[in-house]
Coordinates of C-alpha atoms in Angstrom, one line a residue:
Chain A
X26 CA 17.6 -26.2 15.6
X27 CA 15.7 -23.8 17.8
X28 CA 13.1 -24.2 20.3
X29 CA 11.0 -20.8 19.4
X30 CA 7.5 -21.7 17.4
X31 CA 6.6 -19.1 16.2
X32 CA 5.1 -17.9 13.0
X33 CA 6.1 -14.7 10.8
X34 CA 4.6 -13.0 8.1
X35 CA 6.2 -10.7 5.6
X36 CA 3.7 -8.9 3.8
X37 CA 4.7 -6.6 1.5
X38 CA 4.3 -5.5 -2.7
X39 CA 6.5 -6.4 -5.2
X40 CA 10.6 -5.3 -5.1
X41 CA 9.8 -4.1 -1.2
X42 CA 12.3 -7.0 -0.2
X43 CA 10.1 -8.9 1.7
X44 CA 11.7 -12.1 0.7
X45 CA 16.1 -10.6 1.6
X46 CA 14.4 -9.7 4.7
X47 CA 12.8 -13.6 5.5
X48 CA 16.4 -15.1 4.6
X49 CA 17.6 -12.5 6.6
X50 CA 15.7 -13.2 9.6
X51 CA 15.7 -17.0 9.3
X52 CA 19.8 -17.1 9.2
X53 CA 19.8 -15.5 12.4
X54 CA 19.2 -18.8 13.3
X55 CA 21.5 -21.6 13.2
X56 CA 21.7 -23.3 10.3
X57 CA 20.5 -25.7 9.0
X58 CA 17.8 -23.7 6.9
X59 CA 14.8 -24.9 4.7
X60 CA 13.2 -22.8 2.1
X61 CA 9.3 -23.7 0.4
X62 CA 9.8 -22.4 -2.8
X63 CA 6.3 -22.6 -4.2
X64 CA 7.4 -21.0 -8.2
X65 CA 6.4 -23.4 -10.2
X66 CA 8.7 -23.4 -13.5
X67 CA 6.4 -22.7 -16.4
X68 CA 9.3 -22.1 -18.6
X69 CA 12.8 -22.2 -18.9
X70 CA 13.3 -18.7 -18.1
X71 CA 11.1 -19.3 -15.1
X72 CA 13.7 -22.5 -15.1
X73 CA 16.8 -20.4 -14.6
X74 CA 15.7 -17.2 -12.1
X75 CA 14.4 -20.4 -9.6
X76 CA 18.3 -22.0 -10.1
X77 CA 20.0 -18.7 -9.9
X78 CA 17.9 -18.2 -6.7
X79 CA 19.1 -21.5 -5.6
X80 CA 22.4 -20.4 -6.2
X81 CA 22.9 -17.4 -4.8
X82 CA 20.7 -18.0 -1.1
X83 CA 24.4 -20.9 -1.0
X84 CA 25.3 -23.3 1.9
X85 CA 22.9 -24.2 5.2
X86 CA 19.8 -24.1 3.2
X87 CA 18.0 -27.0 1.7
X88 CA 15.2 -26.1 -0.7
X89 CA 11.6 -27.8 -0.7
X90 CA 9.0 -27.2 -4.0
X91 CA 6.0 -27.2 -2.9
X92 CA 4.1 -25.0 -5.8
X93 CA 0.7 -27.1 -4.7
X94 CA 0.6 -29.1 -1.1
X95 CA 2.6 -26.5 1.2
X96 CA 0.8 -28.3 4.5
X97 CA 2.5 -31.7 2.9
X98 CA 6.5 -29.6 2.6
X99 CA 6.1 -27.9 6.3
X100 CA 5.2 -31.8 7.4
X101 CA 8.4 -33.2 6.2
X102 CA 10.5 -30.7 8.1
X103 CA 11.7 -31.8 10.9
X104 CA 10.1 -29.8 14.2
X105 CA 12.8 -26.7 15.4
X106 CA 14.3 -26.4 11.6
X107 CA 14.2 -22.4 11.1
X108 CA 11.7 -22.3 7.5
X109 CA 10.4 -19.6 4.9
X110 CA 8.4 -20.3 2.9
X111 CA 8.0 -18.1 -0.7
X112 CA 5.2 -16.8 -1.6
X113 CA 2.1 -17.5 -0.4
X114 CA 0.7 -15.5 -3.5
X115 CA 2.7 -17.9 -6.2
X116 CA 0.9 -20.8 -4.1
X117 CA -2.6 -19.3 -4.8
X118 CA -2.2 -19.1 -8.0
X119 CA -0.9 -22.1 -9.1
X120 CA -4.4 -23.5 -7.1
X121 CA -6.4 -21.5 -8.8
X122 CA -4.7 -21.7 -12.4
X123 CA -5.4 -25.5 -11.2
X124 CA -9.3 -24.8 -11.1
X125 CA -9.0 -26.1 -7.2
X126 CA -11.0 -24.3 -4.3
X127 CA -8.9 -21.8 -3.2
X128 CA -10.8 -21.2 -0.6
X129 CA -10.5 -24.4 0.9
X130 CA -7.4 -24.6 0.5
X131 CA -6.6 -21.3 2.5
X132 CA -8.6 -22.6 5.1
X133 CA -6.3 -25.7 5.8
X134 CA -3.0 -23.8 5.5
X135 CA -3.9 -21.7 8.2
X136 CA -4.5 -24.6 10.1
X137 CA -1.6 -26.3 8.9
X138 CA 0.4 -22.6 10.3
X139 CA -1.5 -21.9 13.5
X140 CA 0.7 -24.4 14.7
X141 CA 4.5 -23.6 13.8
X142 CA 7.1 -26.4 14.9
X143 CA 9.6 -23.5 14.5
X144 CA 10.6 -20.4 13.9
X145 CA 8.4 -20.0 10.4
X146 CA 8.4 -17.3 7.8
X147 CA 5.9 -16.5 5.6
X148 CA 6.4 -14.1 2.5
X149 CA 3.1 -12.6 0.7
X150 CA 2.2 -10.0 -1.4
X151 CA -0.4 -6.8 -0.8
X152 CA -2.0 -6.7 -4.1
X153 CA -5.1 -4.8 -2.9
X154 CA -4.2 -1.6 -3.0
X155 CA -4.6 -0.8 -6.4
X156 CA -7.2 0.3 -8.9
X157 CA -10.2 -1.8 -9.4
X158 CA -8.6 -4.5 -11.9
X159 CA -10.9 -4.6 -15.3
X160 CA -9.9 -8.5 -15.2
X161 CA -12.6 -10.3 -13.9
X162 CA -10.2 -13.2 -12.7
X163 CA -7.5 -10.4 -11.8
X164 CA -10.2 -9.2 -9.2
X165 CA -11.3 -12.3 -7.6
X166 CA -7.4 -13.1 -7.5
X167 CA -7.5 -10.3 -5.3
X168 CA -10.1 -10.8 -3.6
X169 CA -8.7 -14.1 -2.4
X170 CA -5.3 -13.2 -1.9
X171 CA -6.1 -10.3 0.5
X172 CA -8.6 -12.9 2.8
X173 CA -5.6 -15.7 2.7
X174 CA -3.4 -12.8 4.2
X175 CA -6.0 -12.2 6.7
X176 CA -6.7 -15.8 7.9
X177 CA -2.5 -16.4 8.0
X178 CA -2.3 -12.8 10.0
X179 CA -4.3 -13.9 12.1
X180 CA -3.1 -17.0 13.4
X181 CA 0.4 -15.1 13.0
X182 CA 2.4 -14.1 16.3
X183 CA 4.0 -11.0 14.0
X184 CA 3.0 -9.8 11.4
X185 CA 5.7 -7.3 9.4
X186 CA 4.6 -5.2 6.5
X187 CA 7.6 -4.0 4.2
X188 CA 8.0 -0.9 2.6
X189 CA 11.0 -0.1 0.6
X190 CA 12.9 -2.8 2.0
X191 CA 12.3 -2.0 5.7
X192 CA 10.0 -3.6 8.2
X193 CA 6.7 -2.1 10.1
X194 CA 5.3 -4.1 12.6
X195 CA 2.2 -4.3 12.6
X196 CA 1.7 -7.3 14.8
Chain B
X9 CA -25.6 6.2 22.7
X10 CA -22.4 8.0 23.5
X11 CA -20.7 11.0 24.9
X12 CA -17.9 10.5 22.2
X13 CA -17.8 12.5 19.8
X14 CA -14.8 11.3 17.2
X15 CA -14.7 10.7 13.9
X16 CA -12.4 7.3 12.4
X17 CA -11.2 6.6 8.9
X18 CA -10.1 3.0 8.2
X19 CA -8.4 3.4 5.3
X20 CA -7.2 -0.4 3.3
X21 CA -6.7 -2.0 0.5
X22 CA -9.0 -4.3 -1.0
X23 CA -10.1 -7.2 1.5
X24 CA -8.0 -6.0 4.1
X25 CA -10.7 -6.7 7.0
X26 CA -11.3 -2.9 7.1
X27 CA -15.3 -3.7 6.9
X28 CA -15.4 -6.2 9.2
X29 CA -12.4 -4.4 12.2
X30 CA -15.1 -1.2 12.3
X31 CA -18.2 -3.6 12.7
X32 CA -16.2 -4.7 15.4
X33 CA -15.5 -1.4 16.8
X34 CA -19.0 0.4 16.5
X35 CA -20.3 -2.6 18.0
X36 CA -18.1 -2.0 21.2
X37 CA -20.3 0.6 22.0
X38 CA -23.3 -0.3 23.2
X39 CA -26.6 -0.7 20.4
X40 CA -28.6 0.4 18.3
X41 CA -25.6 1.2 15.6
X42 CA -26.4 2.7 12.5
X43 CA -24.9 1.5 9.1
X44 CA -24.9 3.3 6.5
X45 CA -24.5 1.7 2.9
X46 CA -22.8 3.8 0.2
X47 CA -23.5 0.5 -2.3
X48 CA -25.9 0.9 -5.0
X49 CA -28.0 -2.4 -6.4
X50 CA -27.1 -1.9 -9.9
X51 CA -28.0 -5.7 -10.9
X52 CA -29.6 -8.8 -9.1
X53 CA -26.1 -10.3 -8.1
X54 CA -25.3 -7.0 -5.8
X55 CA -28.7 -7.1 -4.3
X56 CA -28.4 -10.2 -3.3
X57 CA -24.4 -9.9 -1.9
X58 CA -26.5 -6.7 -0.3
X59 CA -29.2 -8.4 1.1
X60 CA -26.4 -11.1 2.7
X61 CA -24.7 -8.1 4.3
X62 CA -27.7 -6.8 6.4
X63 CA -28.5 -10.1 7.6
X64 CA -25.2 -10.8 9.1
X65 CA -25.2 -7.9 10.6
X66 CA -28.3 -9.1 12.3
X67 CA -29.5 -7.8 15.6
X68 CA -29.1 -3.7 17.6
X69 CA -28.0 -2.4 13.5
X70 CA -30.4 -0.2 10.8
X71 CA -29.1 0.4 7.5
X72 CA -29.4 3.4 5.9
X73 CA -28.7 3.6 2.5
X74 CA -27.2 6.5 0.5
X75 CA -25.7 6.0 -2.5
X76 CA -25.3 9.2 -3.0
X77 CA -26.5 12.0 -0.4
X78 CA -24.6 11.5 2.8
X79 CA -24.1 14.0 4.6
X80 CA -28.4 13.7 4.2
X81 CA -27.9 10.4 5.8
X82 CA -25.9 11.6 8.7
X83 CA -28.1 14.5 9.4
X84 CA -30.7 11.6 9.7
X85 CA -29.0 9.7 12.6
X86 CA -29.6 10.7 16.0
X87 CA -26.3 12.6 18.0
X88 CA -24.6 10.2 20.2
X89 CA -25.9 7.1 17.8
X90 CA -22.4 4.6 16.9
X91 CA -22.9 5.0 13.1
X92 CA -20.1 3.7 10.3
X93 CA -20.4 4.7 6.5
X94 CA -19.1 2.0 4.4
X95 CA -17.4 3.3 1.8
X96 CA -16.4 6.3 0.7
X97 CA -14.8 4.6 -2.2
X98 CA -18.3 3.1 -3.9
X99 CA -19.9 6.9 -2.7
X100 CA -17.4 9.1 -4.9
X101 CA -17.7 6.3 -7.3
X102 CA -22.0 7.0 -7.5
X103 CA -21.1 10.8 -8.3
X104 CA -18.8 10.3 -10.7
X105 CA -21.0 8.2 -12.9
X106 CA -23.8 10.3 -12.9
X107 CA -21.8 13.3 -13.7
X108 CA -21.1 15.0 -10.9
X109 CA -18.8 18.1 -9.4
X110 CA -16.8 15.6 -6.8
X111 CA -14.5 17.9 -5.9
X112 CA -17.3 20.2 -4.7
X113 CA -18.8 17.0 -3.4
X114 CA -16.3 15.6 -1.4
X115 CA -15.3 18.9 0.4
X116 CA -19.0 19.0 1.4
X117 CA -18.6 15.6 3.4
X118 CA -15.2 16.7 4.6
X119 CA -17.5 19.7 6.4
X120 CA -19.6 17.6 7.8
X121 CA -17.3 15.1 9.3
X122 CA -15.6 17.5 10.6
X123 CA -18.6 18.0 13.1
X124 CA -19.1 14.0 14.1
X125 CA -22.1 14.3 16.7
X126 CA -21.3 10.8 17.7
X127 CA -18.3 7.7 17.1
X128 CA -18.1 7.5 13.4
X129 CA -16.4 5.3 11.7
X130 CA -15.8 6.0 8.1
X131 CA -14.5 3.2 5.9
X132 CA -12.3 3.9 2.2
X133 CA -10.1 2.4 -0.1
X134 CA -6.7 2.8 -0.4
X135 CA -6.7 3.2 -4.7
X136 CA -3.2 4.4 -5.0
X137 CA -0.2 1.9 -4.5
X138 CA -0.7 0.4 -7.6
X139 CA 0.8 0.9 -11.3
X140 CA -0.7 4.2 -12.7
X141 CA -3.9 2.8 -15.1
X142 CA -3.8 3.1 -18.5
X143 CA -7.7 3.4 -18.3
X144 CA -8.0 7.8 -17.9
X145 CA -11.2 7.5 -15.9
X146 CA -9.3 5.1 -13.5
X147 CA -6.5 7.5 -13.0
X148 CA -9.2 10.4 -12.8
X149 CA -10.8 8.8 -10.0
X150 CA -7.3 7.4 -8.6
X151 CA -6.4 11.0 -7.9
X152 CA -9.9 12.6 -6.9
X153 CA -10.7 9.4 -4.0
X154 CA -6.8 10.3 -2.7
X155 CA -7.8 14.0 -2.3
X156 CA -10.9 12.9 -0.3
X157 CA -9.1 10.4 1.7
X158 CA -6.6 13.5 2.6
X159 CA -9.2 15.7 3.4
X160 CA -11.1 13.3 5.5
X161 CA -7.2 12.0 7.3
X162 CA -7.4 15.5 8.0
X163 CA -10.5 15.7 9.2
X164 CA -10.2 12.9 11.9
X165 CA -8.8 12.4 15.2
X166 CA -7.7 9.0 14.3
X167 CA -6.7 7.5 10.9
X168 CA -6.3 3.7 11.0
X169 CA -4.2 1.5 7.9
X170 CA -5.8 -2.3 7.3
X171 CA -2.9 -4.3 6.5
X172 CA -3.7 -8.3 6.8
X173 CA -7.4 -7.6 8.5
X174 CA -4.8 -5.8 12.0
X175 CA -4.9 -2.3 12.2
X176 CA -2.0 -0.2 11.9
X177 CA -2.4 3.5 14.0
X178 CA -1.2 6.4 11.2
X179 CA -3.0 9.6 13.3
Chain C
X12 CA 21.0 27.3 5.4
X13 CA 21.6 24.7 7.9
X14 CA 23.8 22.2 9.9
X15 CA 21.8 19.2 9.2
X16 CA 23.1 16.8 7.2
X17 CA 20.0 14.3 6.6
X18 CA 18.3 12.6 3.7
X19 CA 14.7 11.8 4.6
X20 CA 12.9 9.3 1.7
X21 CA 9.1 10.2 1.5
X22 CA 7.2 7.4 -0.6
X23 CA 3.5 7.2 -1.0
X24 CA 0.8 6.2 -3.4
X25 CA -1.0 8.5 -5.8
X26 CA -2.2 11.7 -4.5
X27 CA -1.2 10.6 -0.8
X28 CA -0.2 14.1 -0.3
X29 CA 3.9 13.0 -0.1
X30 CA 4.4 16.2 -2.1
X31 CA 3.0 18.7 0.3
X32 CA 4.6 17.0 2.7
X33 CA 7.7 17.3 1.4
X34 CA 7.2 21.2 0.9
X35 CA 6.1 21.3 4.6
X36 CA 9.9 19.9 6.2
X37 CA 11.8 22.1 3.4
X38 CA 9.8 25.1 4.3
X39 CA 10.6 24.4 8.3
X40 CA 14.1 25.1 7.6
X41 CA 15.2 28.8 6.7
X42 CA 15.0 29.6 2.8
X43 CA 16.2 29.9 0.7
X44 CA 14.8 26.1 -0.4
X45 CA 15.8 24.5 -3.9
X46 CA 13.1 22.6 -5.2
X47 CA 14.5 19.7 -8.1
X48 CA 11.5 19.1 -10.7
X49 CA 12.0 15.7 -12.9
X50 CA 9.1 16.1 -15.2
X51 CA 9.3 16.8 -18.3
X52 CA 7.1 18.9 -20.2
X53 CA 5.7 16.8 -22.6
X54 CA 2.7 18.6 -24.1
X55 CA 1.4 21.5 -23.2
X56 CA -1.0 20.5 -21.0
X57 CA 2.2 19.3 -18.7
X58 CA 4.0 22.1 -19.3
X59 CA 0.2 24.5 -18.1
X60 CA 0.9 22.5 -14.9
X61 CA 4.5 22.4 -14.3
X62 CA 4.0 25.8 -14.3
X63 CA 1.4 26.0 -12.5
X64 CA 3.1 24.5 -9.6
X65 CA 6.2 26.6 -9.6
X66 CA 3.9 29.5 -9.1
X67 CA 1.8 27.9 -5.8
X68 CA 5.3 27.3 -4.0
X69 CA 5.9 30.8 -4.3
X70 CA 8.5 33.2 -2.8
X71 CA 12.1 31.4 -1.4
X72 CA 11.8 28.9 -3.6
X73 CA 13.9 27.8 -6.6
X74 CA 13.5 25.7 -9.1
X75 CA 15.7 23.3 -11.3
X76 CA 14.8 21.1 -13.8
X77 CA 16.7 17.5 -13.6
X78 CA 14.9 14.8 -15.9
X79 CA 17.8 12.9 -16.1
X80 CA 20.9 14.2 -14.6
X81 CA 19.8 14.1 -11.1
X82 CA 23.4 14.2 -9.7
X83 CA 24.3 17.4 -11.4
X84 CA 21.4 19.1 -10.1
X85 CA 21.8 17.9 -6.9
X86 CA 25.7 19.1 -7.3
X87 CA 24.4 22.4 -8.4
X88 CA 22.8 23.2 -5.0
X89 CA 25.1 25.0 -2.0
X90 CA 25.7 23.1 0.6
X91 CA 23.3 23.5 3.7
X92 CA 21.0 23.9 1.2
X93 CA 17.6 22.5 2.0
X94 CA 16.2 20.8 -0.7
X95 CA 13.8 18.4 -2.2
X96 CA 13.4 16.4 -5.7
X97 CA 10.1 15.3 -6.8
X98 CA 10.1 12.6 -8.0
X99 CA 12.1 10.1 -8.5
X100 CA 9.8 8.1 -10.1
X101 CA 9.5 10.3 -12.7
X102 CA 13.5 10.4 -13.3
X103 CA 13.1 6.8 -13.7
X104 CA 10.2 6.9 -16.3
X105 CA 12.0 9.2 -18.2
X106 CA 15.4 7.4 -18.0
X107 CA 13.3 4.3 -19.0
X108 CA 11.7 5.9 -21.8
X109 CA 15.5 6.7 -23.2
X110 CA 16.4 3.8 -23.0
X111 CA 19.1 4.2 -20.6
X112 CA 20.4 1.3 -18.6
X113 CA 18.5 2.2 -15.1
X114 CA 19.6 -0.1 -12.7
X115 CA 23.2 1.7 -13.3
X116 CA 21.1 5.4 -13.3
X117 CA 19.2 4.0 -10.0
X118 CA 23.0 2.8 -8.7
X119 CA 24.9 6.1 -9.5
X120 CA 22.0 8.1 -8.1
X121 CA 21.8 6.0 -4.4
X122 CA 25.7 6.9 -3.9
X123 CA 25.2 10.9 -4.2
X124 CA 22.8 10.9 -2.1
X125 CA 24.3 8.6 1.0
X126 CA 26.5 11.7 1.4
X127 CA 23.6 14.7 1.7
X128 CA 24.9 18.2 2.1
X129 CA 22.2 19.9 3.8
X130 CA 18.6 18.5 4.8
X131 CA 17.5 17.0 1.7
X132 CA 14.0 15.3 0.9
X133 CA 13.0 12.5 -1.7
X134 CA 9.7 12.1 -2.9
X135 CA 9.0 8.8 -4.3
X136 CA 6.0 6.7 -5.4
X137 CA 4.8 3.0 -4.4
X138 CA 4.2 1.9 -7.0
X139 CA 4.2 -2.2 -6.4
X140 CA 1.1 -3.1 -4.3
X141 CA -1.7 -4.0 -6.6
X142 CA -2.6 -6.6 -8.8
X143 CA 0.6 -7.5 -11.6
X144 CA 0.3 -5.4 -14.2
X145 CA -0.5 -7.3 -17.8
X146 CA 1.6 -4.6 -19.7
X147 CA 5.4 -6.1 -19.5
X148 CA 6.5 -2.5 -19.9
X149 CA 5.1 -1.8 -16.6
X150 CA 5.9 -5.0 -14.7
X151 CA 9.4 -3.7 -15.5
X152 CA 8.7 -0.4 -14.5
X153 CA 7.6 -1.4 -11.1
X154 CA 10.6 -3.4 -11.0
X155 CA 12.7 -1.2 -11.3
X156 CA 11.0 1.4 -9.2
X157 CA 11.0 -0.5 -6.2
X158 CA 14.4 -1.5 -6.0
X159 CA 14.9 2.1 -6.7
X160 CA 12.6 2.7 -3.6
X161 CA 15.4 -0.1 -1.4
X162 CA 18.3 1.1 -2.3
X163 CA 17.7 5.2 -1.9
X164 CA 15.5 3.5 1.4
X165 CA 18.7 2.0 2.8
X166 CA 21.1 5.2 2.7
X167 CA 18.3 7.4 4.0
X168 CA 18.2 8.4 7.2
X169 CA 14.5 8.7 7.5
X170 CA 11.9 7.1 5.5
X171 CA 8.2 8.5 6.2
X172 CA 5.5 6.1 4.3
X173 CA 2.5 8.8 3.0
X174 CA -1.0 7.6 3.6
X175 CA -4.0 9.8 2.8
X176 CA -1.7 12.9 3.8
X177 CA 0.1 11.9 7.2
X178 CA 3.5 10.1 7.5
X179 CA 4.1 6.8 9.1
X180 CA 7.8 6.5 9.8
X181 CA 9.3 3.1 8.6
X182 CA 12.8 4.1 9.2

């Protein structure tokens, strides 16, 4: 439990160490900790990876699965409890694949994150620094993900960009 | 009007908030402001987007279209006038599609930007931090855009990297 | 020769100026300098590019080719000699194409880099900040390159991220 109410956004590329670093920041607080997972087990391989990650985190952690209803999952976590969301980009993918209005969902989520009820850490991907994708869906996803990252960053107290496992403070 | 003569480069990925932040920096100066647009309306949809952006900027702004002749457009702006160029990457694309010598054009532009005649803000894309593109033209574009960004950064007084709508000072 | 023993990692996108900046940092020390090249001349064009780069570096530099055995090349360099490795990403590509165990090779390399015997500079690419590649091999490469960058960054004394030719200190 902690008196601190603050939102930290960790943004980075693939394998930039953002999840591991977020875990470390969460566990600087006293247990118990909550891990909100947005990954969906589309197949057996993915299911095994998720189980593997859950086992790695070990004692002190409880896991909530929230592939779509992140606001609901956040509501279910007691005030003061340190938590991390891993990750926004997968959550956005799930909504996009479900055909939902992603901009409305993003705005709704940013509203919830504006008032953290404990030390909250959110992991997201930077996906906009490569060449323009040829695939139209990929372009649309890139735009939506970029807008979501901007919205969350604007309500965050701290924004870290992860580079090769190291944090660079942006806000 | 302003006595300040300085060049600021804003570099960032897709939807990193670079244009909106540049607009904000320009309007910190007294109006009128000049917006130099490099986008070309290849089709109706693009034409509507451009008209939409122009309407959004509103009073105090005048717009110059310069899909190819950026040096000429800059020459046409009175000294001391705050301006922004949005963006270098589209300008480079236009030259590439027109079959021009892009390295010569880049060098010529960097020469003009070396001597800003007011508070000038230039927006450009980072496109080199993804995986190597399979498409040969995309690889060539990525290399050229990277070299152009380096040239403009070397003559800029300030370089900002935009991450999720937030500026990170690089120079 | 130098008494300094320190590892610097320069990470950046394509055409971010990382090799040129590393060369500059190396030549701040007294000559002679060693350039460890990991590029492999798969064809004539590549062979010409390599020869061109070698000619550009000029006097004071000696070049070692190490497309696969980087640890061996580092062993062959006298203690105190300023050197640069250009670049890790190509070295990883060579191992991947050769069907080697890239994670084992990465761990072995990180062990050697943990104990630099002079001012050592290592160049690597950021490849994880674009959209998820559709190609499975590209995804695997991206993950492996990200893990390697993290490993090297964790043993480095200094980590610089290159943006448009300018260094941003991360560590």
